[in-house]
Coordinates of N, CA, C and O in Angstrom, one line a residue:
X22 N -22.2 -6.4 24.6 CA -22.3 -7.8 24.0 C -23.7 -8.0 23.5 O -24.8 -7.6 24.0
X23 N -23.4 -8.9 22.3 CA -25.2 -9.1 21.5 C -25.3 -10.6 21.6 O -24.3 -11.4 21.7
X24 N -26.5 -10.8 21.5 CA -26.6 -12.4 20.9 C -28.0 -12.2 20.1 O -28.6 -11.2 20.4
X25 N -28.4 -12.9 19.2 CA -29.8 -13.0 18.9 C -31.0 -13.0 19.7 O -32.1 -12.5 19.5
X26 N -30.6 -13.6 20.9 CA -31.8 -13.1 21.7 C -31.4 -12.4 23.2 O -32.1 -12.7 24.2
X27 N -30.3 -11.5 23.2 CA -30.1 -10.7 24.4 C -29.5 -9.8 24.7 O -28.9 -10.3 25.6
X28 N -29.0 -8.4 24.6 CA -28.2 -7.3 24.6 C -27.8 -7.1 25.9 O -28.8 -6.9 26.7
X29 N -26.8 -7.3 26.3 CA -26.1 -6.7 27.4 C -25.7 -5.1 27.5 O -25.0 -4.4 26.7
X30 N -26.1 -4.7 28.3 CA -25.8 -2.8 28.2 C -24.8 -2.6 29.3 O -25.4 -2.9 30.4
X31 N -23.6 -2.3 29.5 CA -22.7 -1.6 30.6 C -22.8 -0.7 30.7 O -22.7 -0.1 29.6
X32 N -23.0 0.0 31.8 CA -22.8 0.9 32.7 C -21.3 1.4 32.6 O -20.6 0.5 33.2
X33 N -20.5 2.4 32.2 CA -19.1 2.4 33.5 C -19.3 3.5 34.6 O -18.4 3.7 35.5
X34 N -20.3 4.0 34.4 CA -20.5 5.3 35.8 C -20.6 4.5 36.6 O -19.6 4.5 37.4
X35 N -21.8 3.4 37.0 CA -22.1 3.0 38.0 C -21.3 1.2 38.0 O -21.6 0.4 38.8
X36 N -20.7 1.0 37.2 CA -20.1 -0.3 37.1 C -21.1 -1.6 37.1 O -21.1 -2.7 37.7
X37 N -22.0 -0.9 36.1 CA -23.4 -1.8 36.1 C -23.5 -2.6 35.1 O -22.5 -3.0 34.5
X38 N -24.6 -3.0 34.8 CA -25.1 -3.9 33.3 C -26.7 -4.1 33.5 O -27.3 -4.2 34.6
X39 N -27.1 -4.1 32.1 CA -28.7 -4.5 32.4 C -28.7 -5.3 31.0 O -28.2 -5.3 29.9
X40 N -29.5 -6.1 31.6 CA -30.2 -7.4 30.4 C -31.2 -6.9 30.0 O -32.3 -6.5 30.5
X41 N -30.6 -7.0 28.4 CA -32.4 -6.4 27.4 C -32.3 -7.6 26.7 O -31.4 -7.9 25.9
X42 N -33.8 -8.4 27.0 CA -34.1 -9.2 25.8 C -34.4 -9.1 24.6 O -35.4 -8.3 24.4
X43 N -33.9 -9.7 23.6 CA -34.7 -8.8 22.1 C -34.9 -9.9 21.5 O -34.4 -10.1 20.4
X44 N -36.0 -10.8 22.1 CA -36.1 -12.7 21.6 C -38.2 -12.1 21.4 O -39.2 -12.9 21.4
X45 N -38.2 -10.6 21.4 CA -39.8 -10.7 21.3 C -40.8 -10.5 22.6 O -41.9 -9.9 22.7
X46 N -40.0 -11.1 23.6 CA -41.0 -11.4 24.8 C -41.7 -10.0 25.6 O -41.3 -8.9 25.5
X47 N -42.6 -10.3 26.2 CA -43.8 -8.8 27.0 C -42.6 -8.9 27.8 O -41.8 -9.8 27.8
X48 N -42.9 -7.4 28.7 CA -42.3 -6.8 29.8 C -43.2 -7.9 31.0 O -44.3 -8.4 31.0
X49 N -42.2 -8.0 31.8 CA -42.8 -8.7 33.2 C -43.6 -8.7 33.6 O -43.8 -7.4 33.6
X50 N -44.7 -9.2 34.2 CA -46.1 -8.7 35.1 C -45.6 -9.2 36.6 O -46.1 -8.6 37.6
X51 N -44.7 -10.2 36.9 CA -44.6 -10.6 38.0 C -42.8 -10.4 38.9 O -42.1 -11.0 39.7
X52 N -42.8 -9.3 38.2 CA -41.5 -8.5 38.8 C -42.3 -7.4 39.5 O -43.3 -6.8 39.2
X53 N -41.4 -7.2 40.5 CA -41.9 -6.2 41.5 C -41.0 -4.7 40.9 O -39.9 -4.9 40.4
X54 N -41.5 -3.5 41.0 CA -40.7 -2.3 40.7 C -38.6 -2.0 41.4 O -38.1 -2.0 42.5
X55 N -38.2 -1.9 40.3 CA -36.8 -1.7 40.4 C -36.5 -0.9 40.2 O -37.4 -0.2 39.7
X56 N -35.0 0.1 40.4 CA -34.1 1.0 40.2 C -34.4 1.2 38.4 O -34.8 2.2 37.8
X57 N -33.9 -0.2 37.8 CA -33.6 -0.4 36.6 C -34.4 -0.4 35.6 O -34.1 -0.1 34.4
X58 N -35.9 -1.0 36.2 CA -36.9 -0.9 36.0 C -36.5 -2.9 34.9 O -35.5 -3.6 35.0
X59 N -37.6 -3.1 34.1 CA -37.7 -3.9 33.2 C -37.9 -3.7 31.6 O -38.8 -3.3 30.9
X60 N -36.7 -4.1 31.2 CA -36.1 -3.7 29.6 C -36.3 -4.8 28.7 O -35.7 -5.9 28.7
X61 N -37.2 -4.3 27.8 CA -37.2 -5.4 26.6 C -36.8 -4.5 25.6 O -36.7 -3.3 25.7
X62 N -36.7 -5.3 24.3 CA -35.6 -4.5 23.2 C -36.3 -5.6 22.0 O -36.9 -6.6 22.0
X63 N -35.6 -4.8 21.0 CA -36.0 -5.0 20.0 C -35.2 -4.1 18.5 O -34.8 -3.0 18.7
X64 N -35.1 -4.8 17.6 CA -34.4 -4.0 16.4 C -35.4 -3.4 14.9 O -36.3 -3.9 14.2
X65 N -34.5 -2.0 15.0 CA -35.3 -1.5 13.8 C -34.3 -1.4 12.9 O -33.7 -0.3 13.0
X66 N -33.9 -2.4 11.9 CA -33.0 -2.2 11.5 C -31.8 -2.6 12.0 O -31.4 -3.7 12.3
X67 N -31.0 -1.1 12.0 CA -29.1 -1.6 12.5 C -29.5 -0.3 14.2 O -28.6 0.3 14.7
X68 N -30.7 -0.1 14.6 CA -31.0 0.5 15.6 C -31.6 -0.7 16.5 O -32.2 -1.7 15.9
X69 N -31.2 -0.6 18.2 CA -31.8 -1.2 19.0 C -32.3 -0.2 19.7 O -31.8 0.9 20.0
X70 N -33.6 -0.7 19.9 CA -35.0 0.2 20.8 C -35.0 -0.6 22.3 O -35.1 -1.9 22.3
X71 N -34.8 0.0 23.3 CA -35.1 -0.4 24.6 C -36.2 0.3 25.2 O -36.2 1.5 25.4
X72 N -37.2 -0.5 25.3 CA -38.6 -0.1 26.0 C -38.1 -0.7 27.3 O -37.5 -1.8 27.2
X73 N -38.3 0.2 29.1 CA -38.1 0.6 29.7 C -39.5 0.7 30.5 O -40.3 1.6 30.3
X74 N -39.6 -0.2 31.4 CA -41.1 0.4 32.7 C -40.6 -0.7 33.6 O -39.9 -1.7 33.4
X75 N -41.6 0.0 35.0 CA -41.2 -0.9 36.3 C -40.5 -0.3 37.4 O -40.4 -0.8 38.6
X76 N -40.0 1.1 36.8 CA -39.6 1.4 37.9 C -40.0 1.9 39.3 O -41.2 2.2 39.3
X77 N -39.4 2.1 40.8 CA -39.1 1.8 41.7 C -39.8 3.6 42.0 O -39.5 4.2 40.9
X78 N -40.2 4.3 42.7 CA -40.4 5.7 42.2 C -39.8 6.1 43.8 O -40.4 7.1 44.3
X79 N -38.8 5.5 44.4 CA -38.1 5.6 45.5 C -36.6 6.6 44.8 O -35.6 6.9 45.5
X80 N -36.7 6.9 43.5 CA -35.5 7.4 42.6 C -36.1 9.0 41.8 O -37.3 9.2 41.8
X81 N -35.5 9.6 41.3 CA -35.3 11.1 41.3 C -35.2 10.7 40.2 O -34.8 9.6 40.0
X82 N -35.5 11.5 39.0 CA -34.8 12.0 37.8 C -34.0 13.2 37.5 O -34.4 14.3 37.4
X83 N -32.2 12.6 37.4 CA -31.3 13.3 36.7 C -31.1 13.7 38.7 O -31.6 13.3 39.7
X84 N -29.9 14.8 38.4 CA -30.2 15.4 40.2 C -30.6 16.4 40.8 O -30.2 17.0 41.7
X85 N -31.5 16.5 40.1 CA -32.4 17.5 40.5 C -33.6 17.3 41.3 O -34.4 18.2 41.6
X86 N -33.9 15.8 41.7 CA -34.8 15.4 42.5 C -36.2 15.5 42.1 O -37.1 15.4 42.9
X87 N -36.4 15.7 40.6 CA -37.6 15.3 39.9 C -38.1 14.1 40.2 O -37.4 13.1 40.1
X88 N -39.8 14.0 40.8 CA -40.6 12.7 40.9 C -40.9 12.4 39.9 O -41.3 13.1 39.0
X89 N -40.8 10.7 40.0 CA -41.8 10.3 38.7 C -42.6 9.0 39.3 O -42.1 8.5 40.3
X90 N -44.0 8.5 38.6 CA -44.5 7.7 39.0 C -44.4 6.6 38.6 O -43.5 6.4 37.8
X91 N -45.1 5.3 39.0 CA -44.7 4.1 38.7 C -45.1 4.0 37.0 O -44.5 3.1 36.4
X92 N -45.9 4.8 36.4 CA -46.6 4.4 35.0 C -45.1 5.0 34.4 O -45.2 5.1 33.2
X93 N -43.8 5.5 34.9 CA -43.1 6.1 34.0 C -42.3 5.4 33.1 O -41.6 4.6 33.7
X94 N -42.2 5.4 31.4 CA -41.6 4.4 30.9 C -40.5 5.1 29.9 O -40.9 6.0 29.2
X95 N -39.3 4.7 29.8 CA -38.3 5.1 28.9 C -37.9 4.3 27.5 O -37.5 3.1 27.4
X96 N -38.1 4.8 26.8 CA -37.3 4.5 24.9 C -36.5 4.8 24.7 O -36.3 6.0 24.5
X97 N -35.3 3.8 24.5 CA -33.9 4.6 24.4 C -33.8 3.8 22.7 O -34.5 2.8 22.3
X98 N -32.9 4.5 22.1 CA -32.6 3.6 20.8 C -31.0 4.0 20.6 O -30.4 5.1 20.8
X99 N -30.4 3.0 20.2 CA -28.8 2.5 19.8 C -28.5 2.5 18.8 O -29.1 1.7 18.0
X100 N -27.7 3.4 18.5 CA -27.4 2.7 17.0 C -25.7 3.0 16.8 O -25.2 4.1 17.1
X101 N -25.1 2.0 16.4 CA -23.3 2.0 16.1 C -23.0 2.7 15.3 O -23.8 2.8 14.4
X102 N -22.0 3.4 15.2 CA -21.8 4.6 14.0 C -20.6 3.9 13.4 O -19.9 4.0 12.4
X103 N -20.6 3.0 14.4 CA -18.5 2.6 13.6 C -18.3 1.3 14.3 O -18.5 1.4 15.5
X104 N -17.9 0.2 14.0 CA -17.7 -1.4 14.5 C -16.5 -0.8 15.6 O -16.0 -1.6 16.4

């Protein structure tokens, strides 16, 4: 689901959802570290960019039990191939 200022992302592995705002705004200063970490977004085009930091470093990368630190930040980008 889109709106002008908010992307909903579902999950079906984990029957999840995460809120990306794409209204402009900074990443949180006054959220504490998460699983999910803190997603802001933004459009390049007919691509959506999710910038990704905040995370919780209580969590593994992939299952192989790779550490990562609190500075770790993820860039994912979207783009629809077909309505």
């Amino acid at each position: 689901m889109a709106t002008p200022k908010l992307v909903v992302l579902l999950s079906e592995t984990f029957h999840d959802y995460q809120l990306v705002p794409t209204d402009g705004r900074p990443h949180r200063d006054d959220q504490p570290p998460t699983y999910r970490g803190d997603a802001v977004g933004h459009w390049e085009g007919d691509t959506l960019v999710v910038d990704t930091v905040g995370f919780t470093t209580d969590t593994g990368l992939a299952n192989f039990g790779m550490r990562h630190s609190e500075r770790m930040r993820i860039v994912e980008r979207f783009r629809a191939i077909d309505r």
